[in-house]
Amino acid sequence: MSKQSEQISLLRFDDEVKKNYRWNFTCNLLDWVFFSMGMSFASVNTVLPAFARHLTSSNFLIGFIPCLSTMGWLLPQILIANFVQKLKRKKDLIIFTGVGERIPWLFLFLVVMFLPFSSSFLLITFLILYALFSFSGGVGGPAWQDMLAKVIPLKKRGRFFGWSNFLAGGVGIFAAFLSIHLLKSFSFPKNFALCFLFAFAATSVSYIFFILIRAVSYTHLRAHETSLHLVC
């Protein structure tokens, strides 16, 4: 790509970003808010350990839950960064992995609510589905961050992250109190099953807003780099 054609592509890219800025700002904001709301119903720090405590007395397995969350988010990004860098349409990958971040909560609701399995089976099923959720987020993470950087201009990102975290915190408080109400009002396992259902519902709403984002592609790519180069 010549320098002149690169400049033309960049100008077209900037025009597309500006034209769709308000729309993408709103859709990304609502995606963030509703996803955060869903994660409050299935908090890795409170709800999930409490659920696991009903299934096992092992502190190791209960402590493994936040470890699984961190590992699932970070490890895939190292391995997939180079692949994601070459994609022209990163939104397609996020749409695919986004299913893996929502469906586990629906499956957990169905399994916990309607299938009378043993505690050991429920624990194994829970860990598998939560691993699917965590690693799906990790695989889609680099593409999501890259797309977000493209559709939200640099000088607008402070406003975006400020409003996103402010509103997400507000709905998170609401979801936390509703979770407490569900856990106190219903007996085990129905109380946790309802939390998982609310988590699925909220993250599904966020998925709809994500699909509505108008992704802007920029075809200029850097020279080939390996994942090791990206890490180092």
Coordinates of N, CA, C and O in Angstrom, one line a residue, residues 30-186:
L30 N -24.5 0.6 26.0 CA -25.6 -0.3 26.4 C -25.1 -1.8 26.5 O -25.5 -2.5 27.3
D31 N -24.2 -2.1 25.5 CA -23.6 -3.5 25.6 C -22.8 -3.7 26.9 O -23.0 -4.7 27.6
W32 N -22.0 -2.7 27.2 CA -21.2 -2.7 28.4 C -22.1 -2.8 29.7 O -21.9 -3.6 30.6
V33 N -23.1 -1.9 29.7 CA -24.0 -1.8 30.9 C -24.7 -3.1 31.2 O -24.7 -3.6 32.3
F34 N -25.4 -3.6 30.1 CA -26.2 -4.9 30.3 C -25.3 -6.1 30.6 O -25.7 -7.0 31.3
F35 N -24.1 -6.1 30.0 CA -23.2 -7.3 30.2 C -22.7 -7.2 31.7 O -22.7 -8.2 32.4
S36 N -22.4 -6.0 32.2 CA -22.0 -5.8 33.6 C -23.1 -6.2 34.5 O -22.9 -6.8 35.6
M37 N -24.3 -5.8 34.1 CA -25.5 -6.2 34.9 C -25.6 -7.7 35.0 O -25.9 -8.3 36.1
G38 N -25.5 -8.4 33.9 CA -25.5 -9.9 33.9 C -24.5 -10.5 34.8 O -24.7 -11.4 35.6
M39 N -23.3 -9.9 34.8 CA -22.2 -10.4 35.6 C -22.4 -10.2 37.1 O -21.8 -10.8 37.9
S40 N -23.2 -9.2 37.4 CA -23.5 -9.0 38.8 C -24.4 -10.1 39.4 O -24.4 -10.4 40.5
F41 N -25.3 -10.6 38.5 CA -26.1 -11.8 38.9 C -25.3 -13.0 39.0 O -25.8 -14.0 39.7
A42 N -24.2 -13.1 38.4 CA -23.3 -14.3 38.5 C -21.9 -13.8 38.9 O -20.9 -14.2 38.2
S43 N -21.8 -13.1 39.9 CA -20.5 -12.5 40.4 C -19.5 -13.6 40.7 O -19.8 -14.5 41.5
V44 N -18.3 -13.4 40.2 CA -17.3 -14.4 40.4 C -16.8 -14.3 41.9 O -16.1 -15.2 42.4
N45 N -17.0 -13.2 42.5 CA -16.5 -13.0 43.9 C -17.6 -13.3 45.0 O -17.2 -13.5 46.1
T46 N -18.8 -13.4 44.6 CA -19.9 -13.7 45.6 C -20.8 -14.8 45.3 O -20.8 -15.8 45.9
V47 N -21.5 -14.7 44.2 CA -22.6 -15.6 43.8 C -22.0 -17.0 43.5 O -22.5 -18.0 44.0
L48 N -21.0 -17.0 42.6 CA -20.5 -18.3 42.1 C -19.8 -19.1 43.3 O -20.0 -20.3 43.4
P49 N -19.0 -18.4 44.1 CA -18.4 -19.2 45.2 C -19.5 -19.7 46.2 O -19.3 -20.8 46.7
A50 N -20.5 -18.9 46.4 CA -21.6 -19.4 47.3 C -22.3 -20.6 46.7 O -22.7 -21.5 47.4
F51 N -22.5 -20.6 45.4 CA -23.1 -21.7 44.7 C -22.2 -22.9 44.8 O -22.7 -24.0 45.1
A52 N -20.9 -22.8 44.6 CA -20.0 -23.9 44.6 C -19.9 -24.5 46.0 O -19.7 -25.7 46.2
R53 N -20.1 -23.6 47.1 CA -20.1 -24.0 48.4 C -21.2 -25.1 48.7 O -21.0 -25.9 49.6
H54 N -22.3 -25.0 48.0 CA -23.4 -25.9 48.2 C -23.0 -27.3 47.6 O -23.7 -28.3 47.9
L55 N -22.0 -27.3 46.7 CA -21.7 -28.5 45.9 C -20.5 -29.2 46.5 O -20.3 -30.4 46.2
T56 N -19.6 -28.5 47.1 CA -18.4 -29.1 47.6 C -17.8 -28.3 48.8 O -18.2 -27.1 49.0
S57 N -17.1 -29.0 49.6 CA -16.5 -28.4 50.8 C -15.0 -28.1 50.5 O -14.3 -27.6 51.4
S58 N -14.5 -28.3 49.3 CA -13.1 -28.1 48.9 C -12.9 -26.6 48.7 O -13.4 -26.0 47.8
N59 N -12.0 -26.1 49.6 CA -11.6 -24.7 49.4 C -10.8 -24.5 48.1 O -10.9 -23.4 47.5
F60 N -10.1 -25.5 47.7 CA -9.3 -25.4 46.5 C -10.2 -25.2 45.2 O -10.0 -24.4 44.4
L61 N -11.3 -26.0 45.1 CA -12.2 -25.9 44.0 C -13.0 -24.6 44.0 O -13.2 -24.0 43.0
I62 N -13.3 -24.2 45.2 CA -14.0 -22.9 45.3 C -13.1 -21.7 44.9 O -13.5 -20.8 44.2
G63 N -11.8 -21.8 45.4 CA -10.9 -20.8 45.0 C -10.4 -20.9 43.6 O -9.9 -19.9 43.1
F64 N -10.7 -22.0 43.0 CA -10.3 -22.2 41.5 C -11.2 -21.3 40.6 O -10.8 -21.0 39.5
I65 N -12.4 -21.0 41.1 CA -13.3 -20.3 40.2 C -12.8 -18.9 39.8 O -12.7 -18.6 38.6
P66 N -12.3 -18.0 40.6 CA -11.7 -16.7 40.2 C -10.5 -17.0 39.4 O -10.2 -16.2 38.5
C67 N -9.7 -18.0 39.7 CA -8.5 -18.4 38.9 C -8.9 -18.7 37.5 O -8.2 -18.3 36.5
L68 N -10.0 -19.5 37.4 CA -10.4 -19.9 36.0 C -10.9 -18.7 35.2 O -10.7 -18.6 34.0
S69 N -11.5 -17.7 35.9 CA -11.9 -16.5 35.3 C -10.8 -15.7 34.7 O -10.8 -15.3 33.5
T70 N -9.7 -15.5 35.5 CA -8.5 -14.8 35.1 C -7.8 -15.5 34.0 O -7.4 -14.9 33.0
M71 N -7.6 -16.8 34.2 CA -6.9 -17.6 33.2 C -7.6 -17.6 31.8 O -7.0 -17.5 30.8
G72 N -9.0 -17.7 31.9 CA -9.8 -17.8 30.7 C -9.7 -16.5 29.9 O -9.8 -16.5 28.7
W73 N -9.6 -15.4 30.6 CA -9.6 -14.1 30.0 C -8.2 -13.7 29.4 O -8.1 -13.2 28.3
L74 N -7.1 -14.1 30.1 CA -5.8 -13.7 29.7 C -5.1 -14.6 28.7 O -4.5 -14.2 27.8
L75 N -5.1 -15.9 29.1 CA -4.3 -16.9 28.3 C -4.7 -17.0 26.8 O -3.8 -16.9 26.0
P76 N -6.0 -17.0 26.4 CA -6.3 -17.1 25.0 C -5.8 -15.8 24.2 O -5.5 -15.9 23.0
Q77 N -5.7 -14.7 24.9 CA -5.3 -13.5 24.2 C -3.9 -13.6 23.7 O -3.6 -13.0 22.6
I78 N -3.0 -14.2 24.4 CA -1.7 -14.4 24.0 C -1.6 -15.2 22.8 O -0.8 -15.0 21.9
L79 N -2.4 -16.3 22.7 CA -2.3 -17.3 21.7 C -3.0 -16.8 20.4 O -2.6 -17.2 19.3
I80 N -4.0 -15.9 20.5 CA -4.8 -15.6 19.4 C -4.6 -14.2 18.8 O -5.1 -13.8 17.8
A81 N -3.7 -13.4 19.5 CA -3.5 -12.0 19.1 C -3.1 -11.9 17.7 O -3.5 -11.0 16.9
N82 N -2.1 -12.7 17.2 CA -1.6 -12.6 15.9 C -2.7 -12.9 14.8 O -2.8 -12.3 13.8
F83 N -3.5 -13.9 15.1 CA -4.6 -14.3 14.2 C -5.6 -13.1 14.1 O -6.1 -12.8 13.0
V84 N -6.0 -12.5 15.2 CA -6.9 -11.5 15.3 C -6.4 -10.2 14.5 O -7.2 -9.6 13.8
Q85 N -5.1 -10.0 14.6 CA -4.6 -8.8 13.9 C -4.8 -8.9 12.4 O -4.9 -7.8 11.8
K86 N -4.9 -10.1 11.9 CA -5.0 -10.2 10.4 C -6.4 -10.2 9.9 O -6.7 -10.1 8.7
L87 N -7.4 -10.2 10.8 CA -8.8 -10.3 10.4 C -9.2 -8.9 9.9 O -9.0 -7.9 10.6
K88 N -9.9 -8.9 8.8 CA -10.5 -7.6 8.3 C -11.8 -7.2 9.0 O -12.0 -6.1 9.2
R89 N -12.6 -8.3 9.4 CA -13.8 -8.0 10.1 C -13.7 -8.7 11.5 O -14.1 -9.9 11.6
K90 N -13.3 -8.0 12.5 CA -13.1 -8.6 13.8 C -14.5 -8.8 14.5 O -14.6 -9.6 15.4
K91 N -15.5 -8.0 14.1 CA -16.8 -8.2 14.7 C -17.4 -9.6 14.6 O -18.0 -10.1 15.5
D92 N -17.1 -10.2 13.4 CA -17.6 -11.6 13.2 C -17.1 -12.6 14.3 O -17.8 -13.4 14.8
L93 N -15.8 -12.4 14.7 CA -15.2 -13.3 15.7 C -15.9 -13.0 17.0 O -16.2 -13.9 17.8
I94 N -16.2 -11.7 17.3 CA -16.8 -11.4 18.6 C -18.2 -11.9 18.7 O -18.7 -12.4 19.7
I95 N -18.9 -11.8 17.6 CA -20.3 -12.4 17.5 C -20.3 -13.9 17.8 O -21.1 -14.4 18.6
F96 N -19.3 -14.6 17.2 CA -19.2 -16.0 17.5 C -18.8 -16.3 18.9 O -19.5 -17.1 19.6
T97 N -17.8 -15.7 19.5 CA -17.4 -16.0 20.8 C -18.4 -15.4 21.8 O -18.5 -15.9 23.0
G98 N -19.2 -14.4 21.4 CA -20.2 -13.9 22.3 C -21.3 -14.9 22.7 O -21.8 -14.8 23.8
V99 N -21.5 -15.8 21.8 CA -22.5 -16.9 22.1 C -22.0 -17.7 23.3 O -22.7 -18.1 24.2
G100 N -20.7 -18.0 23.2 CA -20.0 -18.8 24.3 C -20.0 -18.0 25.6 O -19.8 -18.7 26.7
E101 N -20.3 -16.7 25.6 CA -20.3 -16.0 26.9 C -21.8 -15.9 27.4 O -22.0 -15.4 28.5
R102 N -22.7 -16.3 26.6 CA -24.1 -16.2 27.0 C -24.8 -17.6 27.3 O -25.4 -17.8 28.3
I103 N -24.6 -18.5 26.4 CA -25.3 -19.8 26.4 C -25.0 -20.5 27.7 O -25.9 -21.2 28.3
P104 N -23.7 -20.5 28.3 CA -23.5 -21.2 29.5 C -24.4 -20.9 30.6 O -24.8 -21.8 31.4
W105 N -24.9 -19.6 30.7 CA -25.8 -19.2 31.8 C -27.2 -19.9 31.6 O -27.8 -20.2 32.6
L106 N -27.6 -20.0 30.4 CA -28.9 -20.6 30.1 C -28.8 -22.1 30.4 O -29.7 -22.7 31.0
F107 N -27.7 -22.7 30.0 CA -27.5 -24.2 30.3 C -27.5 -24.4 31.8 O -28.0 -25.4 32.3
L108 N -26.8 -23.5 32.5 CA -26.7 -23.7 34.0 C -28.1 -23.5 34.6 O -28.4 -24.3 35.5
F109 N -28.8 -22.6 34.2 CA -30.2 -22.4 34.7 C -31.0 -23.7 34.5 O -31.7 -24.2 35.4
L110 N -31.0 -24.3 33.3 CA -31.7 -25.5 32.9 C -31.3 -26.7 33.7 O -32.1 -27.4 34.3
V111 N -29.9 -26.8 33.8 CA -29.4 -28.0 34.6 C -29.7 -27.9 36.1 O -30.2 -28.9 36.7
V112 N -29.5 -26.7 36.6 CA -29.7 -26.6 38.1 C -31.2 -26.6 38.4 O -31.6 -27.2 39.5
M113 N -32.0 -26.1 37.6 CA -33.4 -25.9 37.9 C -34.2 -27.2 37.7 O -35.1 -27.6 38.5
F114 N -33.9 -27.9 36.6 CA -34.8 -29.0 36.2 C -34.2 -30.4 36.2 O -34.9 -31.4 36.2
L115 N -32.8 -30.5 36.3 CA -32.2 -31.9 36.3 C -31.7 -32.3 37.7 O -30.8 -31.6 38.2
P116 N -32.3 -33.3 38.3 CA -31.9 -33.7 39.6 C -30.6 -34.5 39.7 O -30.7 -35.7 40.0
F117 N -29.5 -33.9 39.3 CA -28.2 -34.7 39.3 C -27.6 -34.5 40.7 O -27.9 -33.7 41.5
S118 N -26.5 -35.3 40.9 CA -25.8 -35.3 42.2 C -24.9 -34.0 42.2 O -24.7 -33.3 41.2
S119 N -24.5 -33.7 43.4 CA -23.6 -32.5 43.6 C -22.4 -32.5 42.8 O -21.9 -31.5 42.2
S120 N -21.8 -33.7 42.7 CA -20.5 -33.9 41.9 C -20.7 -33.6 40.5 O -19.9 -32.9 39.8
F121 N -21.8 -34.1 39.9 CA -22.1 -33.8 38.5 C -22.4 -32.3 38.3 O -21.9 -31.7 37.3
L122 N -23.2 -31.7 39.2 CA -23.5 -30.3 39.0 C -22.2 -29.4 39.1 O -22.0 -28.5 38.4
L123 N -21.3 -29.8 40.0 CA -20.0 -29.1 40.1 C -19.2 -29.2 38.9 O -18.7 -28.2 38.4
I124 N -19.1 -30.4 38.3 CA -18.3 -30.6 37.1 C -18.9 -29.8 35.9 O -18.2 -29.2 35.2
T125 N -20.3 -29.9 35.8 CA -21.0 -29.2 34.8 C -20.8 -27.7 34.9 O -20.5 -27.0 33.9
F126 N -20.9 -27.2 36.1 CA -20.7 -25.8 36.4 C -19.3 -25.3 36.0 O -19.1 -24.3 35.3
L127 N -18.2 -26.1 36.3 CA -16.9 -25.7 36.0 C -16.6 -25.7 34.5 O -15.9 -24.9 34.0
I128 N -17.2 -26.7 33.8 CA -17.0 -26.8 32.4 C -17.7 -25.6 31.7 O -17.1 -25.0 30.8
L129 N -18.9 -25.3 32.1 CA -19.7 -24.2 31.5 C -19.0 -22.9 31.8 O -19.0 -22.0 31.0
Y130 N -18.5 -22.7 33.0 CA -17.9 -21.5 33.4 C -16.5 -21.3 32.6 O -16.2 -20.2 32.3
A131 N -15.9 -22.4 32.4 CA -14.6 -22.4 31.6 C -15.0 -21.9 30.2 O -14.2 -21.1 29.6
L132 N -16.1 -22.5 29.6 CA -16.5 -22.1 28.3 C -16.8 -20.6 28.2 O -16.3 -19.9 27.3
F133 N -17.4 -20.1 29.2 CA -17.7 -18.6 29.3 C -16.4 -17.8 29.4 O -16.2 -16.8 28.7
S134 N -15.5 -18.2 30.3 CA -14.3 -17.5 30.5 C -13.4 -17.5 29.3 O -12.9 -16.4 28.9
F135 N -13.2 -18.6 28.7 CA -12.3 -18.7 27.5 C -12.9 -18.1 26.3 O -12.2 -17.6 25.4
S136 N -14.2 -18.1 26.2 CA -14.9 -17.4 25.1 C -14.6 -15.9 25.1 O -14.3 -15.3 24.1
G137 N -14.7 -15.4 26.3 CA -14.3 -14.0 26.5 C -12.9 -13.7 26.2 O -12.6 -12.6 25.6
G138 N -12.0 -14.6 26.5 CA -10.6 -14.4 26.3 C -10.3 -14.5 24.8 O -9.4 -13.7 24.3
V139 N -10.9 -15.4 24.1 CA -10.7 -15.5 22.6 C -11.2 -14.2 21.9 O -10.6 -13.7 20.9
G140 N -12.3 -13.7 22.3 CA -12.9 -12.6 21.7 C -12.4 -11.2 22.2 O -12.6 -10.2 21.6
G141 N -11.6 -11.3 23.3 CA -11.1 -10.1 23.9 C -10.3 -9.2 23.0 O -10.6 -8.0 22.9
P142 N -9.2 -9.7 22.4 CA -8.4 -8.8 21.5 C -9.2 -8.2 20.4 O -9.0 -7.0 20.1
A143 N -10.1 -8.9 19.8 CA -10.9 -8.4 18.7 C -11.9 -7.3 19.2 O -12.1 -6.3 18.6
W144 N -12.5 -7.5 20.4 CA -13.4 -6.5 21.0 C -12.6 -5.3 21.3 O -13.1 -4.2 21.0
Q145 N -11.5 -5.4 21.9 CA -10.7 -4.2 22.3 C -10.2 -3.4 21.0 O -10.2 -2.2 21.0
D146 N -9.9 -4.2 20.0 CA -9.4 -3.5 18.7 C -10.6 -2.8 18.1 O -10.4 -1.7 17.6
M147 N -11.8 -3.4 18.0 CA -12.9 -2.8 17.4 C -13.4 -1.6 18.2 O -13.7 -0.6 17.6
L148 N -13.3 -1.7 19.5 CA -13.7 -0.5 20.4 C -12.8 0.6 20.1 O -13.2 1.8 20.1
A149 N -11.5 0.4 20.0 CA -10.5 1.4 19.7 C -10.8 2.1 18.3 O -10.4 3.3 18.2
K150 N -11.4 1.4 17.4 CA -11.6 1.9 16.1 C -12.9 2.7 16.1 O -12.9 3.8 15.4
V151 N -13.9 2.3 16.7 CA -15.2 3.0 16.6 C -15.4 4.1 17.6 O -16.2 5.0 17.4
I152 N -14.6 4.2 18.7 CA -14.6 5.3 19.6 C -13.3 6.1 19.5 O -12.2 5.6 19.8
P153 N -13.4 7.3 19.0 CA -12.2 8.1 18.8 C -11.4 8.3 20.1 O -12.0 8.3 21.2
L154 N -10.1 8.5 19.9 CA -9.2 8.6 21.0 C -9.7 9.7 22.0 O -9.7 9.4 23.3
K155 N -10.0 10.8 21.6 CA -10.4 11.9 22.5 C -11.8 11.7 23.1 O -12.1 12.5 24.0
K156 N -12.5 10.7 22.7 CA -13.9 10.5 23.2 C -13.9 9.3 24.2 O -14.9 9.0 24.8
R157 N -12.7 8.6 24.3 CA -12.7 7.4 25.1 C -12.9 7.6 26.6 O -13.5 6.8 27.3
G158 N -12.3 8.7 27.1 CA -12.5 9.0 28.5 C -14.0 9.2 28.8 O -14.4 8.7 29.8
R159 N -14.7 9.9 28.0 CA -16.1 10.1 28.2 C -16.8 8.7 28.1 O -17.7 8.4 28.9
F160 N -16.5 7.9 27.1 CA -17.1 6.6 27.0 C -16.9 5.7 28.2 O -17.8 5.1 28.8
F161 N -15.6 5.5 28.6 CA -15.3 4.7 29.8 C -15.9 5.2 31.1 O -16.3 4.5 31.9
G162 N -15.9 6.6 31.2 CA -16.5 7.2 32.4 C -18.0 6.8 32.5 O -18.5 6.4 33.5
W163 N -18.8 7.1 31.4 CA -20.2 6.8 31.4 C -20.5 5.3 31.5 O -21.4 4.9 32.3
S164 N -19.7 4.5 30.9 CA -19.9 3.1 30.9 C -19.7 2.5 32.3 O -20.6 1.8 32.8
N165 N -18.6 2.9 33.0 CA -18.4 2.4 34.3 C -19.4 3.0 35.3 O -19.8 2.3 36.3
F166 N -19.8 4.2 35.1 CA -20.7 4.9 36.0 C -22.1 4.2 36.0 O -22.7 3.8 37.0
L167 N -22.6 4.0 34.7 CA -23.9 3.3 34.6 C -23.8 1.8 34.9 O -24.8 1.3 35.5
A168 N -22.7 1.2 34.6 CA -22.6 -0.2 34.9 C -22.5 -0.4 36.4 O -23.1 -1.4 36.9
G169 N -21.9 0.5 37.1 CA -21.9 0.4 38.6 C -23.3 0.6 39.1 O -23.6 -0.1 40.1
G170 N -24.1 1.5 38.6 CA -25.4 1.7 39.0 C -26.3 0.5 38.9 O -27.0 0.0 39.8
V171 N -26.3 -0.1 37.7 CA -27.1 -1.3 37.4 C -26.6 -2.5 38.2 O -27.3 -3.4 38.5
G172 N -25.2 -2.5 38.4 CA -24.6 -3.6 39.2 C -25.1 -3.6 40.6 O -25.3 -4.7 41.2
I173 N -25.3 -2.4 41.2 CA -25.8 -2.3 42.5 C -27.3 -2.9 42.6 O -27.6 -3.6 43.5
F174 N -28.0 -2.5 41.6 CA -29.4 -2.9 41.5 C -29.4 -4.5 41.4 O -30.2 -5.2 42.0
A175 N -28.6 -5.0 40.5 CA -28.5 -6.4 40.3 C -28.1 -7.2 41.5 O -28.5 -8.3 41.8
A176 N -27.2 -6.6 42.2 CA -26.7 -7.2 43.5 C -27.8 -7.3 44.5 O -27.9 -8.4 45.1
F177 N -28.6 -6.2 44.7 CA -29.7 -6.3 45.6 C -30.7 -7.3 45.2 O -31.3 -8.0 46.0
L178 N -31.0 -7.4 43.9 CA -32.0 -8.3 43.4 C -31.4 -9.7 43.6 O -32.2 -10.6 43.9
S179 N -30.1 -9.9 43.4 CA -29.6 -11.3 43.6 C -29.7 -11.7 45.1 O -30.1 -12.8 45.4
I180 N -29.5 -10.7 46.0 CA -29.7 -11.0 47.4 C -31.1 -11.4 47.7 O -31.4 -12.4 48.4
H181 N -32.1 -10.7 47.1 CA -33.5 -11.0 47.3 C -33.8 -12.4 46.7 O -34.5 -13.2 47.4
L182 N -33.3 -12.8 45.6 CA -33.5 -14.1 45.0 C -32.9 -15.2 45.9 O -33.6 -16.2 46.1
L183 N -31.7 -15.0 46.4 CA -31.0 -16.0 47.2 C -31.7 -16.2 48.5 O -31.7 -17.3 49.1
K184 N -32.3 -15.1 49.1 CA -33.0 -15.2 50.4 C -34.4 -15.8 50.2 O -35.0 -16.4 51.1
S185 N -35.1 -15.5 49.1 CA -36.5 -15.7 48.9 C -36.8 -17.2 48.4 O -37.9 -17.7 48.6
F186 N -35.8 -17.8 47.8 CA -36.0 -19.1 47.3 C -35.0 -20.1 47.9 O -33.9 -19.7 48.2

